[in-house]
XYZ file of C-alpha atoms in Angstrom:
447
model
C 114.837 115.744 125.441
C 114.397 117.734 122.152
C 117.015 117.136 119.139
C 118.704 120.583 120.138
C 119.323 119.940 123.505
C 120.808 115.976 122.374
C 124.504 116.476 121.062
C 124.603 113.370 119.541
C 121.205 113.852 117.359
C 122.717 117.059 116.365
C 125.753 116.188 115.466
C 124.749 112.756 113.332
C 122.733 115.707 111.144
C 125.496 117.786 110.949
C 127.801 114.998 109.658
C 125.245 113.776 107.152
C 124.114 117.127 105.633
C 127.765 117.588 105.194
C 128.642 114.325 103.481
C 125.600 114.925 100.853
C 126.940 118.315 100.314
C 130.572 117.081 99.316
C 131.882 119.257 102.211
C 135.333 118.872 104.361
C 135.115 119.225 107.774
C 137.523 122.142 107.434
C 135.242 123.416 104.710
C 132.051 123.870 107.339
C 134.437 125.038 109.906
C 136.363 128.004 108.510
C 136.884 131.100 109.180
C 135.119 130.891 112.542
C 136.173 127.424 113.698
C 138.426 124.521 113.952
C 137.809 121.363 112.355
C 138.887 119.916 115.186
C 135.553 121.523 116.739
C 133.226 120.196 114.170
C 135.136 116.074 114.137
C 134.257 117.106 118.004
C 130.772 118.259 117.857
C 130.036 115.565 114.922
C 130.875 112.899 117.398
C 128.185 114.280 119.898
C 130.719 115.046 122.709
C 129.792 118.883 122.401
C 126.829 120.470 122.948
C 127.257 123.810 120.048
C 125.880 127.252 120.759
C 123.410 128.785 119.459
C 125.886 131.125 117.292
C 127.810 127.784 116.066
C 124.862 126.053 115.142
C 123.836 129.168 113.028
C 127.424 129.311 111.498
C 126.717 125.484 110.755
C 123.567 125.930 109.058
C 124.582 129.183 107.196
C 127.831 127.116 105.438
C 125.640 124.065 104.766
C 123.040 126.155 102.880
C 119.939 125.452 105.146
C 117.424 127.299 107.685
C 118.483 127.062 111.317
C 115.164 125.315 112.262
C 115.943 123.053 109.947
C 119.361 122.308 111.501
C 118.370 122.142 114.967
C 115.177 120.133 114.472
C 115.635 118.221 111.577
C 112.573 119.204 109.809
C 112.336 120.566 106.432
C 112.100 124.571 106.234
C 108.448 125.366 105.856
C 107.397 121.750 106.351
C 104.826 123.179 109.377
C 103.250 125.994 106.383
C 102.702 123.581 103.728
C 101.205 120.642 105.688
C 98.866 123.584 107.618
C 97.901 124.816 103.992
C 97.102 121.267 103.184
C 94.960 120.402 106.166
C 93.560 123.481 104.975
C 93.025 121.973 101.084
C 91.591 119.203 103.018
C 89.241 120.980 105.434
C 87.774 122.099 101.781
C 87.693 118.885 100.377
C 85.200 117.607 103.454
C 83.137 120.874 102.882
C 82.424 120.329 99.819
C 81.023 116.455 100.450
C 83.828 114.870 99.743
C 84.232 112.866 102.673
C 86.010 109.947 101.416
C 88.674 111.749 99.643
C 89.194 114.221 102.384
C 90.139 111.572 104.463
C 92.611 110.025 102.352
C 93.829 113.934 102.337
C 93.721 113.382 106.058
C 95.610 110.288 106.754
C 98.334 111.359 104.728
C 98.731 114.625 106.690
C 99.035 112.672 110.234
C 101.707 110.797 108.966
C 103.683 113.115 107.839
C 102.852 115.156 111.507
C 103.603 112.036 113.004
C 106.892 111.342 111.710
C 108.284 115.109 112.147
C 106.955 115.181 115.834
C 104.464 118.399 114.759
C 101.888 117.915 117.704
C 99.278 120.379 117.269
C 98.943 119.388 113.002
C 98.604 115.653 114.454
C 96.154 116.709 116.497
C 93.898 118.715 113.520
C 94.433 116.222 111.112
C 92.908 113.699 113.959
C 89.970 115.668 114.366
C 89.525 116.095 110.292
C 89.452 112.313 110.144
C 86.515 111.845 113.241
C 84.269 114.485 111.248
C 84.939 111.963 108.083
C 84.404 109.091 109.593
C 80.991 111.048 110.977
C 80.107 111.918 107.523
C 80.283 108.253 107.033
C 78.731 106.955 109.397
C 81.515 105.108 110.955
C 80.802 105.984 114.799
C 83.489 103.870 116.658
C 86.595 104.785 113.979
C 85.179 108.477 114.679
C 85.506 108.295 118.670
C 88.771 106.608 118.492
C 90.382 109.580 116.085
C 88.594 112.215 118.448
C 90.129 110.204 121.345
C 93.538 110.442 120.008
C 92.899 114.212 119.346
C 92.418 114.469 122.878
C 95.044 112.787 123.889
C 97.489 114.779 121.364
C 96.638 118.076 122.834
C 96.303 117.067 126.985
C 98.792 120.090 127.553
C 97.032 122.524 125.739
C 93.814 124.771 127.563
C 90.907 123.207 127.268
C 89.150 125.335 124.801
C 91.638 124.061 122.362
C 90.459 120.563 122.929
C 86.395 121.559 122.647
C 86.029 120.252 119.273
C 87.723 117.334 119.702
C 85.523 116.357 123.138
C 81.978 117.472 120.694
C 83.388 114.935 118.172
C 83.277 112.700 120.749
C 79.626 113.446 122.436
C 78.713 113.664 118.706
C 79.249 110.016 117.745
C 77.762 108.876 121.370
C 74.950 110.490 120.452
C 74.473 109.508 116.772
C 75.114 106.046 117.854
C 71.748 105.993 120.710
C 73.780 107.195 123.514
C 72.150 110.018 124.962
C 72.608 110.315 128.599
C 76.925 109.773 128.316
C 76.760 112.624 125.076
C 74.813 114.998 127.359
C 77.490 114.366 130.495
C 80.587 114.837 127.730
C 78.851 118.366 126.576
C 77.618 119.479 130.335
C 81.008 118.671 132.085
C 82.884 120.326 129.432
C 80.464 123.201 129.963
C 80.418 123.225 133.165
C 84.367 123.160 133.587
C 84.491 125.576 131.108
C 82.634 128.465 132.502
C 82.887 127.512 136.560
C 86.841 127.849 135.636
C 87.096 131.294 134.133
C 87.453 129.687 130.431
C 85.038 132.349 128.240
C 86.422 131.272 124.958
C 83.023 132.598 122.568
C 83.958 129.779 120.147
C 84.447 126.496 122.308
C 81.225 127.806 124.088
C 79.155 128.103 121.324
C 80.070 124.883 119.704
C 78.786 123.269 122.755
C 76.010 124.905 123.503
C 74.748 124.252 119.379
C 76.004 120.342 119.832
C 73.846 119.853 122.992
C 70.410 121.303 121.585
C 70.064 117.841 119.770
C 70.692 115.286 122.950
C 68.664 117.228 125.197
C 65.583 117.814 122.399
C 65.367 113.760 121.718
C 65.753 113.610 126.360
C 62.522 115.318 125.975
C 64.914 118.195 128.360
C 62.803 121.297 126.048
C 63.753 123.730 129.036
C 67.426 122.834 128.850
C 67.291 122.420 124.751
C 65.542 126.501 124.967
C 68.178 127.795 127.208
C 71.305 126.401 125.350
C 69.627 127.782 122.006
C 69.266 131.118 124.254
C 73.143 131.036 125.335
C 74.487 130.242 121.704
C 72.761 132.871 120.406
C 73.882 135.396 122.624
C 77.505 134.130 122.301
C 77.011 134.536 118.308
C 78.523 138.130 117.800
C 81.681 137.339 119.700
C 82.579 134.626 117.559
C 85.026 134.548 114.364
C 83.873 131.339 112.815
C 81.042 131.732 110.520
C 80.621 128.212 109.838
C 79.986 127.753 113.595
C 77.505 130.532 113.721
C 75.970 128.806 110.606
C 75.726 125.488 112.686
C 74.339 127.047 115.486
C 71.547 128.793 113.435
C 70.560 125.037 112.180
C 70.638 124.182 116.178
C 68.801 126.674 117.387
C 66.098 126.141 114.602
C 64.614 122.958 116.589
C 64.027 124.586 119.656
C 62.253 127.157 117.721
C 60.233 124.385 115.733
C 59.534 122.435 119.060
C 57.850 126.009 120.321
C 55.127 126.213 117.108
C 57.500 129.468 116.150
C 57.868 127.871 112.661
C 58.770 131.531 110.562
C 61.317 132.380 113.276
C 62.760 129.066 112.505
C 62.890 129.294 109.205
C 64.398 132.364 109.165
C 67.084 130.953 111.614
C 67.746 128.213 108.652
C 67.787 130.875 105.945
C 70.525 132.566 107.919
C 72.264 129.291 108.137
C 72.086 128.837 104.207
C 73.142 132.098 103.599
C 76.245 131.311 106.096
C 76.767 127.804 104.261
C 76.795 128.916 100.860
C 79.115 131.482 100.863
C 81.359 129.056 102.935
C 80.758 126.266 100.132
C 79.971 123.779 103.057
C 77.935 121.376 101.144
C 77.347 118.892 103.834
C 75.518 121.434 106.037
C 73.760 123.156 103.510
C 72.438 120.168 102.803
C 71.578 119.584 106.069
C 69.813 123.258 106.267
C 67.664 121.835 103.279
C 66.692 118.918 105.370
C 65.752 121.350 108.438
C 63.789 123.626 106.101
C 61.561 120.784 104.822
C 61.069 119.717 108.110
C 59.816 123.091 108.834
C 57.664 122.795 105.719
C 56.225 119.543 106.551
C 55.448 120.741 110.016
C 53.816 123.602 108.285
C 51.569 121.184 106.171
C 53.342 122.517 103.138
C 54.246 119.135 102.362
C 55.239 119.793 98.459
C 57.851 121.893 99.316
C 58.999 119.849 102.102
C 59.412 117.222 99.728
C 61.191 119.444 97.659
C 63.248 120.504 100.163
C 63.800 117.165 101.440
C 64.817 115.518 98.029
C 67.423 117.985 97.652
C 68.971 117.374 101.019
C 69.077 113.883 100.310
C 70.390 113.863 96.553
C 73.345 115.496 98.304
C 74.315 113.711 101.042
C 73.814 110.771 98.996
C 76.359 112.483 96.382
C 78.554 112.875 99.286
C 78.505 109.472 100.694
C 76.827 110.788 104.297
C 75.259 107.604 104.824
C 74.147 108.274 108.169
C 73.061 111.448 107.124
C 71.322 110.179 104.502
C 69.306 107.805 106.275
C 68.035 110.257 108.677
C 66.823 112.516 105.914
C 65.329 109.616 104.115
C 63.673 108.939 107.513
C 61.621 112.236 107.003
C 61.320 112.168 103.485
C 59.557 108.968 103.526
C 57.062 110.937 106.716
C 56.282 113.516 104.086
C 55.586 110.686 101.230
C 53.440 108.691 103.492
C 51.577 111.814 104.276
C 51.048 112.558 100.649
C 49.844 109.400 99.840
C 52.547 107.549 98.642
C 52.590 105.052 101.169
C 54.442 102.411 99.316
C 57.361 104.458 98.295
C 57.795 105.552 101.569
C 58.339 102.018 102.595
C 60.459 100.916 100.253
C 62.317 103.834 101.424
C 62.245 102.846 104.830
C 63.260 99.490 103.945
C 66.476 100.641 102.439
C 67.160 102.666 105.541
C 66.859 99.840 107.716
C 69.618 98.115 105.340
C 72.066 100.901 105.099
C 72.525 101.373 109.113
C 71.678 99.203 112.292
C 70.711 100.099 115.953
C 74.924 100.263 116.806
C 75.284 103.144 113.771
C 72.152 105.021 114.277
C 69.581 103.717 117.161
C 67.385 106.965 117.197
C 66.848 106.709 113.480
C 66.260 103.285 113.109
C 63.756 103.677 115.778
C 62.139 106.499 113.687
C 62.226 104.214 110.460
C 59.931 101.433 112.407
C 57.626 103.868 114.053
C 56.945 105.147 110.579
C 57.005 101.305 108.669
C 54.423 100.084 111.558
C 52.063 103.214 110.954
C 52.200 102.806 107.441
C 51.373 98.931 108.489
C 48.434 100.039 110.363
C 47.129 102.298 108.036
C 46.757 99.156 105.355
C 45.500 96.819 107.842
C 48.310 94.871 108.791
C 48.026 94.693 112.870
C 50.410 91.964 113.521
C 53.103 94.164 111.431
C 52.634 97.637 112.846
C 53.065 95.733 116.126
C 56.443 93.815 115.094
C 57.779 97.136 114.248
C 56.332 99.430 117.012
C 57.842 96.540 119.582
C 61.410 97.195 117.634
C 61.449 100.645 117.875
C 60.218 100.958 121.626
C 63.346 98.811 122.134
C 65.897 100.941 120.438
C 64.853 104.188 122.157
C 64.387 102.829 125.802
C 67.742 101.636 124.941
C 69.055 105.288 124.017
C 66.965 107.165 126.889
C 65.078 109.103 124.144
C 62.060 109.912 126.501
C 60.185 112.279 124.131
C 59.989 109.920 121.504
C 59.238 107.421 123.585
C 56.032 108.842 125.362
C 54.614 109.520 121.748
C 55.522 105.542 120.384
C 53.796 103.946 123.685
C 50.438 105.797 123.207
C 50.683 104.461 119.370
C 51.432 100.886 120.273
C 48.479 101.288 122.857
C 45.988 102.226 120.609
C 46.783 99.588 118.474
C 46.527 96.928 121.480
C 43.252 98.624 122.546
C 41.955 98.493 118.617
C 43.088 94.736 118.809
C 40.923 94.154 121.731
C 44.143 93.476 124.412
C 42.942 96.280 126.791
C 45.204 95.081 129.550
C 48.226 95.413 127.512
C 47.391 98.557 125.987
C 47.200 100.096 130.064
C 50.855 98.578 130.171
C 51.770 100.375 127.085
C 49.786 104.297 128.211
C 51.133 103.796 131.692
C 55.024 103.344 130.565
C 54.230 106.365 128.062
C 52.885 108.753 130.891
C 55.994 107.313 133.307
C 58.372 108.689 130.511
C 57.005 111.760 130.776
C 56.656 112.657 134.523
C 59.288 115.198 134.349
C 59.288 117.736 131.051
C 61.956 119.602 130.223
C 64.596 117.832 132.883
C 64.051 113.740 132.419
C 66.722 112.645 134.634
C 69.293 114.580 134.087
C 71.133 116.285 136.770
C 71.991 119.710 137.845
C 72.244 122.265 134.894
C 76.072 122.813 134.043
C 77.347 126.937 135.014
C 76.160 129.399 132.871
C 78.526 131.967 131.118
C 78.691 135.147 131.917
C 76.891 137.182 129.265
């Protein structure tokens, strides 16, 4: 029951608004009522009309809303203004003290009932806690974001399900963040459900999972769909993040100056939004393209700059997967032992729970840099680790590439047995391209 249909509720307001006014009961009644009526309807024992209510509010100085709900007139403005104040704050890096912005919100959405600011201010905290690398406190507020909007259409709850695939996937759980992204899909566009915006999110979250699945096929058509969908959206921060998405599939097809133009949209996008977070992450994309391009000075240019600020920003996870790369392009340059020292902080900052496909990447790169000096036994330890941490997260493309590594090094070592175990579970990882084992391909929208 809602506080205007509960006579009672009602009428304890009515009899408190007038005592801190210094009002009579005759006072708030006249000319239109009794007092009689309002001792009556103070008491709860009459439900008042809509036109008594107004009289009501009118003689005690305050909105109707106010009256009837209890809530402050123009409570829902400001705190929608500040989520917006706060949504600016986590732009700009500041992902700590957005969240403080954050928690303050909820409770103040939480205590005047105010479902749908709950549910935003929710969803601002799991992008936080992302930023942060805190995975589990970021699927629990993306959870409860669900949950706060279960009567709403599903397109309103999109971004609160891609939170959710987001932090399965950051933390090494592939397979369940591709079936929270394909069902939603799926459900989406086999029910009618064209929203431009919820589709495109979805379609620029999955190109990630299904790239580290090895799934290239899938990864190429949902960079295909979310670029068609592009023009019909009204977010330009989402087109912005889809560029960024898009660019891998690009990179993954040797079409390195279409990608980087893809990113240079994206930075264009980001800095007029002042999104610092992903415009540093479009820095970290374009020095990936430059390392894949050999130009491996202005990767690490690129790279640096990326890193410097996320790091500014407190992005830990972030951070650490851009330091991953940064300390590829080092290596590559000859500055192997920086590089490891890098690594080595990596490996310190976030474990296989926080970041499994990126701790992985940090011992693949440790155990060449291991073999490259000599060190067998080493290179071995840490090719072992991170064999373990992406069977464990069903990255098969990374896999493949790690198993012919660690078998070279067990052929080298003279352990030819072992290094057939090794090439046989690398070629068994890649029997099926483009689909691993993934099932049927969600609906596609009608474009």
């Amino acid at each position: 029951m809602s506080d205007r249909d509960d006579p009672v509720t009602i009428g304890r307001r009515v009899q408190q608004l007038r005592s801190e006014r210094g009002l009579t009961q005759r006072q708030l009644a006249e000319p239109a009522y009794t007092p009689a009526y309002i001792s009556t309807l103070e008491a709860g024992r009459v439900r008042p009309s809509d036109e008594a209510l107004r009289h009501i509010a009118e003689r005690l100085g305050i909105a109707y809303d106010e009256l009837v709900t209890g809530r402050p007139a123009r409570l829902a403005t400001d705190l929608r203004l500040r989520l917006t104040e706060a949504q600016r704050t986590l732009a700009s890096g500041q992902a700590e003290q957005a969240a403080e912005q954050y928690t303050a919100l909820l409770a103040e959405a939480e205590g005047h009932e105010l479902v749908d600011v709950q549910a935003v201010a929710l969803l601002g905290l799991g992008e936080c806690a992302l930023d942060t690398g805190e995975l589990e406190a970021a699927r629990e507020y993306f959870e409860r974001s669900e949950r706060a909007l279960t009567d709403v259409p599903l397109p309103a709850r999109v971004p609160a399900l891609r939170g959710r695939a987001v932090s399965h996937y950051l933390a090494g759980e592939l397979r369940y963040a591709v079936y929270l992204l394909e069902s939603t899909l799926d459900e989406l566009n086999r029910g009618g459900l064209h929203d431009p915006d919820a589709l495109l999110l979805l379609y620029a979250s999955i190109i990630g999972p299904y790239m580290d699945m090895g799934a290239h096929a899938r990864a190429a058509q949902a960079a295909e769909f979310a670029l068609a969908l592009a023009p019909q959206s009204g977010d330009p921060a989402l087109v912005a993040r889809m560029h960024r998405s898009v660019a891998r599939t690009l990179l993954a097809e040797g079409r390195l100056a279409e990608a980087d133009a893809s990113l240079a949209k994206a930075v264009e996008l980001y800095r007029t939004l002042q999104i610092r977070t992903e415009l540093a992450n479009c820095h970290w994309m374009r020095g990936y393209v430059y390392a894949q391009n050999g130009e491996l000075d202005r990767a690490e240019a690129e790279l640096r700059q990326a890193l410097d600020m996320l790091s500014a920003g407190r992005a830990a996870l972030y951070s650490s997967q851009v330091a991953v790369e940064l300390a590829d392009v080092l290596h590559r340059r000859g500055k192997s032992d920086e590089a490891a020292a890098l690594l080595h902080d990596v490996l310190s900052d976030i474990g296989p729970e926080r970041g499994a496909l990126h701790s992985a990447a940090a011992h693949r790169l440790l155990g060449i840099i291991a073999e490259d000096a000599g060190d067998t036994e080493a290179a071995e330890e840490h090719y072992v680790r991170a064999l373990s941490l992406l069977e464990r997260a069903g990255a098969v493309g990374d896999l493949a590439d790690l198993c012919r590594l660690l078998g070279d090094l067990l052929r080298r070592t003279g352990r030819v047995e072992a290094a057939l175990d090794a090439y046989r579970t690398g070629l068994g990882h890649r029997t099926a391209p483009g689909t691993t084992t993934l099932g049927p391909a969600p609906a596609q929208p009608p474009l």
